Amino acid sequence: MRFDVTILGSNSAIPALQRNPTCQLVNVSDQYYLLDCGEGAQVQMRKYGVKFQRISCIFVSHLHGDHYFGLIGLLNTMHLLGRKKEISIFSPPGLQEIIELQLRSAHGSLRFEINFHTIELDELHQIHEDKYIKVHAVPVQHKITTFGYVIEEKPKVGNIKKGFIEKYKPSVESILKIKDGFDFYDTSGTLVPRMQIIAEPTPIRKYAFITDTKPSASYFEAIRNVNLLYHEATFTQENKKRATETKHSTAQQAAEVALKVGAKKLIIGHFSSRYTHLGPILEEAKKYFENTELAEEGRVFKVE
Amino acid sequence: MRFDVTILGSNSAIPALQRNPTCQLVNVSDQYYLLDCGEGAQVQMRKYGVKFQRISCIFVSHLHGDHYFGLIGLLNTMHLLGRKKEISIFSPPGLQEIIELQLRSAHGSLRFEINFHTIELDELHQIHEDKYIKVHAVPVQHKITTFGYVIEEKPKVGNIKKGFIEKYKPSVESILKIKDGFDFYDTSGTLVPRMQIIAEPTPIRKYAFITDTKPSASYFEAIRNVNLLYHEATFTQENKKRATETKHSTAQQAAEVALKVGAKKLIIGHFSSRYTHLGPILEEAKKYFENTELAEEGRVFKVE
């Protein structure tokens, strides 16, 4: 099953000419989910060929502008291009009021429904489930209420073992019943337990999106052993003081988090505009966690 | 005196990959004024080397997103880059509430003052005057309350005639007094009237920014004989029905307005995303008003 993340923007508050503010597209089995939506996100999606009408859910980490100023424009364009399918938006309190005020000011209503989900609970909890994924919100530690999101695929039923099919030649109907959870009885009425028929399902993959935050043990448990971890790394250690003051992380700190929680792979992003070249940020992280990559725009990371 | 207009965006509601929504920078004697501020305006300013901290006034035509969704991001960046100088924002009712709500949601306050000027008067009237310009707002005819803006330079005192200086060899002090409005007395006490000393001032130049609107006589008088007219031309005549329904103008209609009001030069913009190539829009306008140009991003038009 496809499960990957496309980086559409990864700069921090001040957009640089070639670096847009935070936005990521998560693709699970060709279902589209958006993580944050900084200014210019819709143009980035055009640039990278993302069919944005397919997006069903948008998860906003917090209400600093570099994480949501592109949302109203995206919704507007979805409307103008004829969208009718509802969309769900998850965020800390306040976003619904902002979006609705702007829609009212234009004296127009959208052709599609927005389901606003305001996240108020200050602890790890599930906020969304559909056919493909479950999503948990986890509070992180920033200057204003901010949530990280953990996206995990739903467990899939394992395949029917080849040996069973060869031996019993079951009907299609029987196979569907087995997949649905029933045991199997052969022509003589003998039970063949389902557990002997079905192969082990592939392990569940998880992607964690953690921005903006200072490193904090409060969210470590929620992201333990994730296959892919995006963690903000606004600064290098040289600016650690600034990171502490602004409740952001350094590249070293992001790498240390990845190491502590046993992430398989780390992507770092949310780079301060002061860094023209990102090489030193990557080098710093790799010293502590070798399997680190930069969240550069247009890159696609598989969750595996 | 420098007086020109830089096009930073000129597309209509749906941004195209290479065409941003409406935004223009007006430079009068190196004083910066912004007209509309569509999403991505701040990045466009970086692209074209506009020092946006110099902007003193922002004039917003109306509250459709393609004319103001970039404003909050621009203000945010001005703040993050240390701006302390106040800024004035002129718009129809509603913008102040939107901006203030978004600022509150980020739990921060700006380091600089915003002076909101809400335009409520539904007739041509002066809304701003400083050392360099006067600005009038004029209601135009769109789906929601929308204003056009007419920017005129302030009359300058003409130069002291060369013949006078050669004949009387006045002191610097006398020259300043003449410039300030006083007459001159020669060494024998004889009056030389100021009118004989000062050359005719250069004629006042005007730039009119008219978007979004259907063509309407209601604003013709306000823009009569302007040196440079920007008029929206969302469609070609082929889509005239759509233009009428949506209260926009066609290229032919924009050209006819320019002709009727005696504009010296016309710029057309606010192009629908359906037009990949703008040649046909320009051709259509030029048939009716030869001195027409396309509002292409990065182009600078002198007001002369």
Coordinates of C-alpha atoms in Angstrom, one line a residue, chain A residues 11-220:
Chain A
N11 CA 10.7 27.1 5.8
S12 CA 10.0 28.9 9.1
A13 CA 8.1 32.1 9.6
I14 CA 9.7 34.4 7.0
P15 CA 9.4 32.9 3.5
A16 CA 12.6 32.8 1.5
L17 CA 12.5 33.2 -2.3
Q18 CA 13.0 29.5 -2.9
R19 CA 11.6 28.2 0.4
N20 CA 8.0 28.2 1.2
P21 CA 6.4 27.9 4.7
T22 CA 5.3 24.5 6.1
C23 CA 3.1 22.3 4.0
Q24 CA 3.2 18.5 3.4
L25 CA 1.0 16.1 1.5
V26 CA 0.5 12.6 2.8
N27 CA -0.6 10.0 0.3
V28 CA -2.0 6.7 1.7
S29 CA -3.4 4.5 -1.0
D30 CA -4.0 7.6 -3.1
Q31 CA -6.0 9.2 -0.3
Y32 CA -4.7 12.7 0.2
Y33 CA -4.1 14.4 3.6
L34 CA -2.5 17.8 4.1
L35 CA -0.3 18.7 7.1
D36 CA -0.2 22.5 7.6
C37 CA -0.9 25.0 4.8
G38 CA 1.5 28.0 4.7
E39 CA 1.0 30.9 2.3
G40 CA 1.5 29.8 -1.3
A41 CA 0.7 26.1 -0.6
Q42 CA -1.8 26.0 -3.5
V43 CA 0.7 27.3 -6.0
Q44 CA 3.2 24.7 -4.6
M45 CA 0.7 22.0 -5.2
R46 CA 0.3 23.1 -8.8
K47 CA 4.1 23.2 -9.2
Y48 CA 4.4 19.6 -8.0
G49 CA 1.3 18.3 -9.8
V50 CA -0.7 17.6 -6.7
K51 CA -4.4 17.2 -7.5
F52 CA -5.6 19.1 -4.5
Q53 CA -9.3 18.4 -4.9
R54 CA -8.5 14.9 -3.7
I55 CA -7.5 16.1 -0.2
S56 CA -10.0 14.9 2.4
C57 CA -8.5 16.1 5.6
I58 CA -6.2 19.0 6.6
F59 CA -4.3 19.0 9.9
V60 CA -3.1 22.3 11.2
S61 CA -0.4 22.2 13.9
H62 CA -1.0 25.7 15.3
L63 CA -2.1 29.2 14.5
H64 CA 1.2 30.9 13.6
G65 CA 0.8 32.2 10.1
D66 CA 3.5 30.2 8.5
H67 CA 1.4 27.1 9.2
Y68 CA -2.0 28.2 7.9
F69 CA -2.0 31.5 6.0
G70 CA -2.4 29.5 2.7
L71 CA -5.5 27.6 3.9
I72 CA -8.2 30.2 3.0
G73 CA -6.8 30.7 -0.5
L74 CA -6.7 26.9 -1.0
L75 CA -10.3 26.5 0.1
N76 CA -11.3 29.4 -2.1
T77 CA -9.7 27.9 -5.1
M78 CA -11.2 24.5 -4.4
H79 CA -14.6 26.2 -4.4
L80 CA -13.9 28.1 -7.7
L81 CA -12.8 24.9 -9.4
G82 CA -16.2 23.4 -8.5
R83 CA -15.4 21.2 -5.5
K84 CA -18.6 19.7 -3.9
K85 CA -17.0 17.0 -1.7
E86 CA -16.8 17.9 2.0
I87 CA -13.5 18.5 3.7
S88 CA -12.3 18.1 7.3
I89 CA -10.1 20.5 9.0
F90 CA -8.4 19.7 12.3
S91 CA -6.7 22.4 14.4
P92 CA -6.3 24.0 17.8
P93 CA -9.1 26.4 18.8
G94 CA -9.6 29.6 16.7
L95 CA -9.2 28.5 13.1
Q96 CA -12.9 28.0 12.4
E97 CA -13.6 31.6 13.4
I98 CA -10.9 33.0 11.1
I99 CA -11.9 31.0 8.1
E100 CA -15.6 31.7 8.5
L101 CA -15.0 35.4 9.0
Q102 CA -13.1 35.6 5.8
L103 CA -15.8 33.6 3.9
R104 CA -18.5 35.9 5.2
S105 CA -16.5 39.0 4.2
A106 CA -16.6 37.8 0.6
H107 CA -20.4 37.4 0.9
G108 CA -20.2 34.0 -0.7
S109 CA -20.7 30.5 0.6
L110 CA -18.7 27.5 -0.5
R111 CA -20.2 24.8 -2.6
F112 CA -18.8 22.2 -0.2
E113 CA -19.1 21.6 3.5
I114 CA -16.2 22.2 5.9
N115 CA -16.2 20.0 9.0
F116 CA -14.2 21.8 11.5
H117 CA -12.7 19.7 14.3
T118 CA -11.3 21.8 17.1
I119 CA -8.7 19.9 19.2
E120 CA -9.0 20.9 22.8
L121 CA -7.9 17.8 24.7
D122 CA -4.4 18.5 26.1
E123 CA -3.2 14.8 25.8
L124 CA -2.5 12.2 23.2
H125 CA -5.8 11.1 21.6
Q126 CA -7.2 9.8 18.4
I127 CA -8.9 12.5 16.3
H128 CA -9.6 10.8 13.0
E129 CA -10.2 7.4 11.5
D130 CA -11.2 6.4 8.0
K131 CA -10.8 3.3 5.8
Y132 CA -7.1 3.8 5.5
I133 CA -5.6 5.6 8.5
K134 CA -5.9 6.6 12.1
V135 CA -4.6 9.9 13.3
H136 CA -3.6 10.9 16.8
A137 CA -3.0 14.4 18.0
V138 CA -0.2 15.0 20.5
P139 CA 0.4 18.2 22.4
V140 CA 3.9 19.6 21.8
Q141 CA 5.7 22.5 23.6
H142 CA 5.6 25.8 21.7
K143 CA 4.6 29.4 22.5
I144 CA 1.0 28.8 21.7
T145 CA -1.2 25.7 21.7
T146 CA 0.4 23.3 19.2
F147 CA -0.2 19.7 18.2
G148 CA 1.9 17.1 16.5
Y149 CA 0.1 14.5 14.4
V150 CA 0.8 10.8 14.1
I151 CA -0.7 9.1 11.1
E152 CA -0.8 5.3 11.1
E153 CA -2.1 3.0 8.5
K154 CA -5.0 0.7 9.4
P155 CA -4.1 -3.0 9.9
K156 CA -4.7 -5.0 6.8
V157 CA -5.9 -8.5 6.7
G158 CA -3.0 -10.8 5.7
N159 CA -3.1 -12.8 2.5
I160 CA -4.6 -16.3 2.3
K161 CA -1.7 -18.8 2.4
K162 CA -0.9 -20.4 -1.0
G163 CA -0.8 -23.9 0.5
F164 CA -4.3 -23.6 1.8
I165 CA -5.7 -22.6 -1.6
E166 CA -3.8 -25.5 -3.3
K167 CA -5.0 -28.0 -0.8
Y168 CA -8.7 -27.0 -0.3
K169 CA -9.5 -25.1 -3.6
P170 CA -12.0 -22.9 -1.7
S171 CA -14.7 -20.9 -3.5
V172 CA -14.5 -17.2 -3.9
E173 CA -17.3 -16.9 -1.4
S174 CA -15.4 -18.9 1.2
I175 CA -12.3 -16.7 0.7
L176 CA -14.3 -13.6 1.3
K177 CA -15.8 -15.1 4.5
I178 CA -12.4 -16.0 5.8
K179 CA -11.2 -12.5 5.1
D180 CA -14.2 -11.2 6.9
G181 CA -13.2 -13.2 10.0
F182 CA -14.8 -16.6 9.8
D183 CA -13.2 -20.0 10.1
F184 CA -13.3 -22.6 7.3
Y185 CA -14.9 -26.0 7.2
D186 CA -13.7 -28.4 4.5
T187 CA -16.1 -30.7 2.5
S188 CA -16.1 -33.3 5.3
G189 CA -17.1 -30.6 7.9
T190 CA -13.7 -30.4 9.6
L191 CA -12.7 -27.1 11.0
V192 CA -9.6 -25.3 9.6
P193 CA -8.9 -22.4 12.0
R194 CA -8.6 -19.0 10.3
M195 CA -5.3 -18.4 12.0
Q196 CA -3.8 -21.3 10.0
I197 CA -5.1 -19.9 6.7
I198 CA -4.2 -16.2 6.9
A199 CA -0.6 -15.1 6.7
E200 CA 0.7 -12.6 9.3
P201 CA -0.3 -9.0 8.3
T202 CA 2.4 -6.6 7.3
P203 CA 3.4 -4.4 10.3
I204 CA 1.6 -1.1 10.6
R205 CA 3.6 1.9 9.5
K206 CA 3.5 5.3 11.2
Y207 CA 4.5 8.8 10.2
A208 CA 4.8 11.5 12.9
F209 CA 4.7 15.2 12.1
I210 CA 6.2 17.2 14.9
T211 CA 6.4 21.1 14.5
D212 CA 6.8 23.6 16.1
T213 CA 8.2 22.6 19.5
K214 CA 11.1 22.6 21.8
P215 CA 12.3 19.0 22.5
S216 CA 10.1 17.6 25.2
A217 CA 9.6 14.1 26.7
S218 CA 5.9 14.9 26.8
Y219 CA 5.5 13.7 23.2
F220 CA 8.2 10.9 23.0

